[in-house]
Amino acid sequence: MEMDQKSIQVSILGIDRTLARQVKKVEKLLEMVNRELSAPAANDSWKKIVKTRTKVGNEKNMVSKESSVIEGKAL
């Protein structure tokens, strides 16, 4: 794919936050990107994402709903 000033390429990656090596790689990448963008230091809230699972419905139609939360705010 040819890129110009109007084009951007985005990759979304998922990591296992329990693996220190993966967390360090993400921290290094965020630091580099923030430096290039002259942005403030990275916020550590991404490390605090918690997945929750709740059951919704009645006795006949029970489904499990998954959601994510950062510091008490639903995503």
JSON list of C-alpha atoms in Angstrom, two decimals:
[
{"chain": "A", "resi": 1, "resn": "MET", "atom": "CA", "xyz": [0.00, 0.00, 0.00]},
{"chain": "A", "resi": 2, "resn": "GLU", "atom": "CA", "xyz": [1.39, 3.38, -0.99]},
{"chain": "A", "resi": 3, "resn": "MET", "atom": "CA", "xyz": [1.17, 6.02, 1.71]},
{"chain": "A", "resi": 4, "resn": "ASP", "atom": "CA", "xyz": [0.88, 9.80, 1.34]},
{"chain": "A", "resi": 5, "resn": "GLN", "atom": "CA", "xyz": [0.19, 12.61, 3.80]},
{"chain": "A", "resi": 6, "resn": "LYS", "atom": "CA", "xyz": [-3.54, 11.87, 3.72]},
{"chain": "A", "resi": 7, "resn": "SER", "atom": "CA", "xyz": [-3.05, 8.18, 4.48]},
{"chain": "A", "resi": 8, "resn": "ILE", "atom": "CA", "xyz": [-2.43, 6.51, 7.78]},
{"chain": "A", "resi": 9, "resn": "GLN", "atom": "CA", "xyz": [-1.76, 2.91, 8.64]},
{"chain": "A", "resi": 10, "resn": "VAL", "atom": "CA", "xyz": [-3.04, 1.58, 11.95]},
{"chain": "A", "resi": 11, "resn": "SER", "atom": "CA", "xyz": [-2.41, -1.69, 13.73]},
{"chain": "A", "resi": 12, "resn": "ILE", "atom": "CA", "xyz": [-4.33, -2.69, 16.83]},
{"chain": "A", "resi": 13, "resn": "LEU", "atom": "CA", "xyz": [-2.55, -5.19, 19.02]},
{"chain": "A", "resi": 14, "resn": "GLY", "atom": "CA", "xyz": [-3.70, -7.08, 22.08]},
{"chain": "A", "resi": 15, "resn": "ILE", "atom": "CA", "xyz": [-1.28, -8.11, 24.79]},
{"chain": "A", "resi": 16, "resn": "ASP", "atom": "CA", "xyz": [-1.34, -10.20, 27.92]},
{"chain": "A", "resi": 17, "resn": "ARG", "atom": "CA", "xyz": [-0.86, -7.64, 30.70]},
{"chain": "A", "resi": 18, "resn": "THR", "atom": "CA", "xyz": [0.42, -10.36, 33.02]},
{"chain": "A", "resi": 19, "resn": "LEU", "atom": "CA", "xyz": [3.55, -10.81, 30.86]},
{"chain": "A", "resi": 20, "resn": "ALA", "atom": "CA", "xyz": [6.15, -8.20, 31.81]},
{"chain": "A", "resi": 21, "resn": "ARG", "atom": "CA", "xyz": [7.99, -8.53, 28.49]},
{"chain": "A", "resi": 22, "resn": "GLN", "atom": "CA", "xyz": [4.89, -7.58, 26.47]},
{"chain": "A", "resi": 23, "resn": "VAL", "atom": "CA", "xyz": [4.08, -4.68, 28.82]},
{"chain": "A", "resi": 24, "resn": "LYS", "atom": "CA", "xyz": [7.64, -3.31, 28.48]},
{"chain": "A", "resi": 25, "resn": "LYS", "atom": "CA", "xyz": [7.41, -3.46, 24.67]},
{"chain": "A", "resi": 26, "resn": "VAL", "atom": "CA", "xyz": [4.14, -1.51, 24.71]},
{"chain": "A", "resi": 27, "resn": "GLU", "atom": "CA", "xyz": [5.55, 1.06, 27.15]},
{"chain": "A", "resi": 28, "resn": "LYS", "atom": "CA", "xyz": [8.58, 1.57, 24.89]},
{"chain": "A", "resi": 29, "resn": "LEU", "atom": "CA", "xyz": [6.34, 1.95, 21.82]},
{"chain": "A", "resi": 30, "resn": "LEU", "atom": "CA", "xyz": [4.02, 4.44, 23.58]},
{"chain": "A", "resi": 31, "resn": "GLU", "atom": "CA", "xyz": [7.01, 6.46, 24.76]},
{"chain": "A", "resi": 32, "resn": "MET", "atom": "CA", "xyz": [8.40, 6.64, 21.20]},
{"chain": "A", "resi": 33, "resn": "VAL", "atom": "CA", "xyz": [5.04, 7.62, 19.66]},
{"chain": "A", "resi": 34, "resn": "ASN", "atom": "CA", "xyz": [4.34, 10.25, 22.33]},
{"chain": "A", "resi": 35, "resn": "ARG", "atom": "CA", "xyz": [7.81, 11.74, 21.81]},
{"chain": "A", "resi": 36, "resn": "GLU", "atom": "CA", "xyz": [7.25, 11.93, 18.02]},
{"chain": "A", "resi": 37, "resn": "LEU", "atom": "CA", "xyz": [3.86, 13.60, 18.54]},
{"chain": "A", "resi": 38, "resn": "SER", "atom": "CA", "xyz": [5.16, 15.91, 21.30]},
{"chain": "A", "resi": 39, "resn": "ALA", "atom": "CA", "xyz": [2.42, 14.42, 23.46]},
{"chain": "A", "resi": 40, "resn": "PRO", "atom": "CA", "xyz": [2.41, 14.18, 27.26]},
{"chain": "A", "resi": 41, "resn": "ALA", "atom": "CA", "xyz": [3.75, 11.06, 28.94]},
{"chain": "A", "resi": 42, "resn": "ALA", "atom": "CA", "xyz": [1.68, 7.89, 28.58]},
{"chain": "A", "resi": 43, "resn": "ASN", "atom": "CA", "xyz": [-1.16, 7.27, 31.00]},
{"chain": "A", "resi": 44, "resn": "ASP", "atom": "CA", "xyz": [-0.86, 3.93, 32.82]},
{"chain": "A", "resi": 45, "resn": "SER", "atom": "CA", "xyz": [-4.65, 3.38, 32.89]},
{"chain": "A", "resi": 46, "resn": "TRP", "atom": "CA", "xyz": [-4.41, 0.87, 30.00]},
{"chain": "A", "resi": 47, "resn": "LYS", "atom": "CA", "xyz": [-2.74, -1.50, 32.46]},
{"chain": "A", "resi": 48, "resn": "LYS", "atom": "CA", "xyz": [-5.82, -1.37, 34.70]},
{"chain": "A", "resi": 49, "resn": "ILE", "atom": "CA", "xyz": [-8.44, -2.61, 32.22]},
{"chain": "A", "resi": 50, "resn": "VAL", "atom": "CA", "xyz": [-10.65, -5.22, 33.86]},
{"chain": "A", "resi": 51, "resn": "LYS", "atom": "CA", "xyz": [-13.03, -7.46, 31.93]},
{"chain": "A", "resi": 52, "resn": "THR", "atom": "CA", "xyz": [-16.30, -8.22, 33.67]},
{"chain": "A", "resi": 53, "resn": "ARG", "atom": "CA", "xyz": [-18.95, -10.78, 32.80]},
{"chain": "A", "resi": 54, "resn": "THR", "atom": "CA", "xyz": [-22.57, -10.39, 33.89]},
{"chain": "A", "resi": 55, "resn": "LYS", "atom": "CA", "xyz": [-25.61, -12.53, 33.23]},
{"chain": "A", "resi": 56, "resn": "VAL", "atom": "CA", "xyz": [-28.57, -10.77, 31.64]},
{"chain": "A", "resi": 57, "resn": "GLY", "atom": "CA", "xyz": [-32.07, -11.99, 30.93]},
{"chain": "A", "resi": 58, "resn": "ASN", "atom": "CA", "xyz": [-34.63, -14.24, 32.55]},
{"chain": "A", "resi": 59, "resn": "GLU", "atom": "CA", "xyz": [-34.60, -17.92, 33.53]},
{"chain": "A", "resi": 60, "resn": "LYS", "atom": "CA", "xyz": [-35.36, -19.10, 29.97]},
{"chain": "A", "resi": 61, "resn": "ASN", "atom": "CA", "xyz": [-33.15, -16.69, 28.03]},
{"chain": "A", "resi": 62, "resn": "MET", "atom": "CA", "xyz": [-30.00, -16.11, 30.08]},
{"chain": "A", "resi": 63, "resn": "VAL", "atom": "CA", "xyz": [-27.02, -14.62, 28.23]},
{"chain": "A", "resi": 64, "resn": "SER", "atom": "CA", "xyz": [-23.61, -13.65, 29.46]},
{"chain": "A", "resi": 65, "resn": "LYS", "atom": "CA", "xyz": [-22.47, -10.10, 28.63]},
{"chain": "A", "resi": 66, "resn": "GLU", "atom": "CA", "xyz": [-18.78, -9.12, 28.70]},
{"chain": "A", "resi": 67, "resn": "SER", "atom": "CA", "xyz": [-17.63, -5.54, 29.21]},
{"chain": "A", "resi": 68, "resn": "SER", "atom": "CA", "xyz": [-14.38, -3.73, 29.97]},
{"chain": "A", "resi": 69, "resn": "VAL", "atom": "CA", "xyz": [-13.74, -1.11, 32.62]},
{"chain": "A", "resi": 70, "resn": "ILE", "atom": "CA", "xyz": [-10.87, 1.34, 33.18]},
{"chain": "A", "resi": 71, "resn": "GLU", "atom": "CA", "xyz": [-10.67, 2.89, 36.64]},
{"chain": "A", "resi": 72, "resn": "GLY", "atom": "CA", "xyz": [-14.41, 2.55, 37.20]},
{"chain": "A", "resi": 73, "resn": "LYS", "atom": "CA", "xyz": [-15.46, 3.93, 33.78]},
{"chain": "A", "resi": 74, "resn": "ALA", "atom": "CA", "xyz": [-17.22, 1.60, 31.34]},
{"chain": "A", "resi": 75, "resn": "LEU", "atom": "CA", "xyz": [-15.76, 1.34, 27.84]}
]
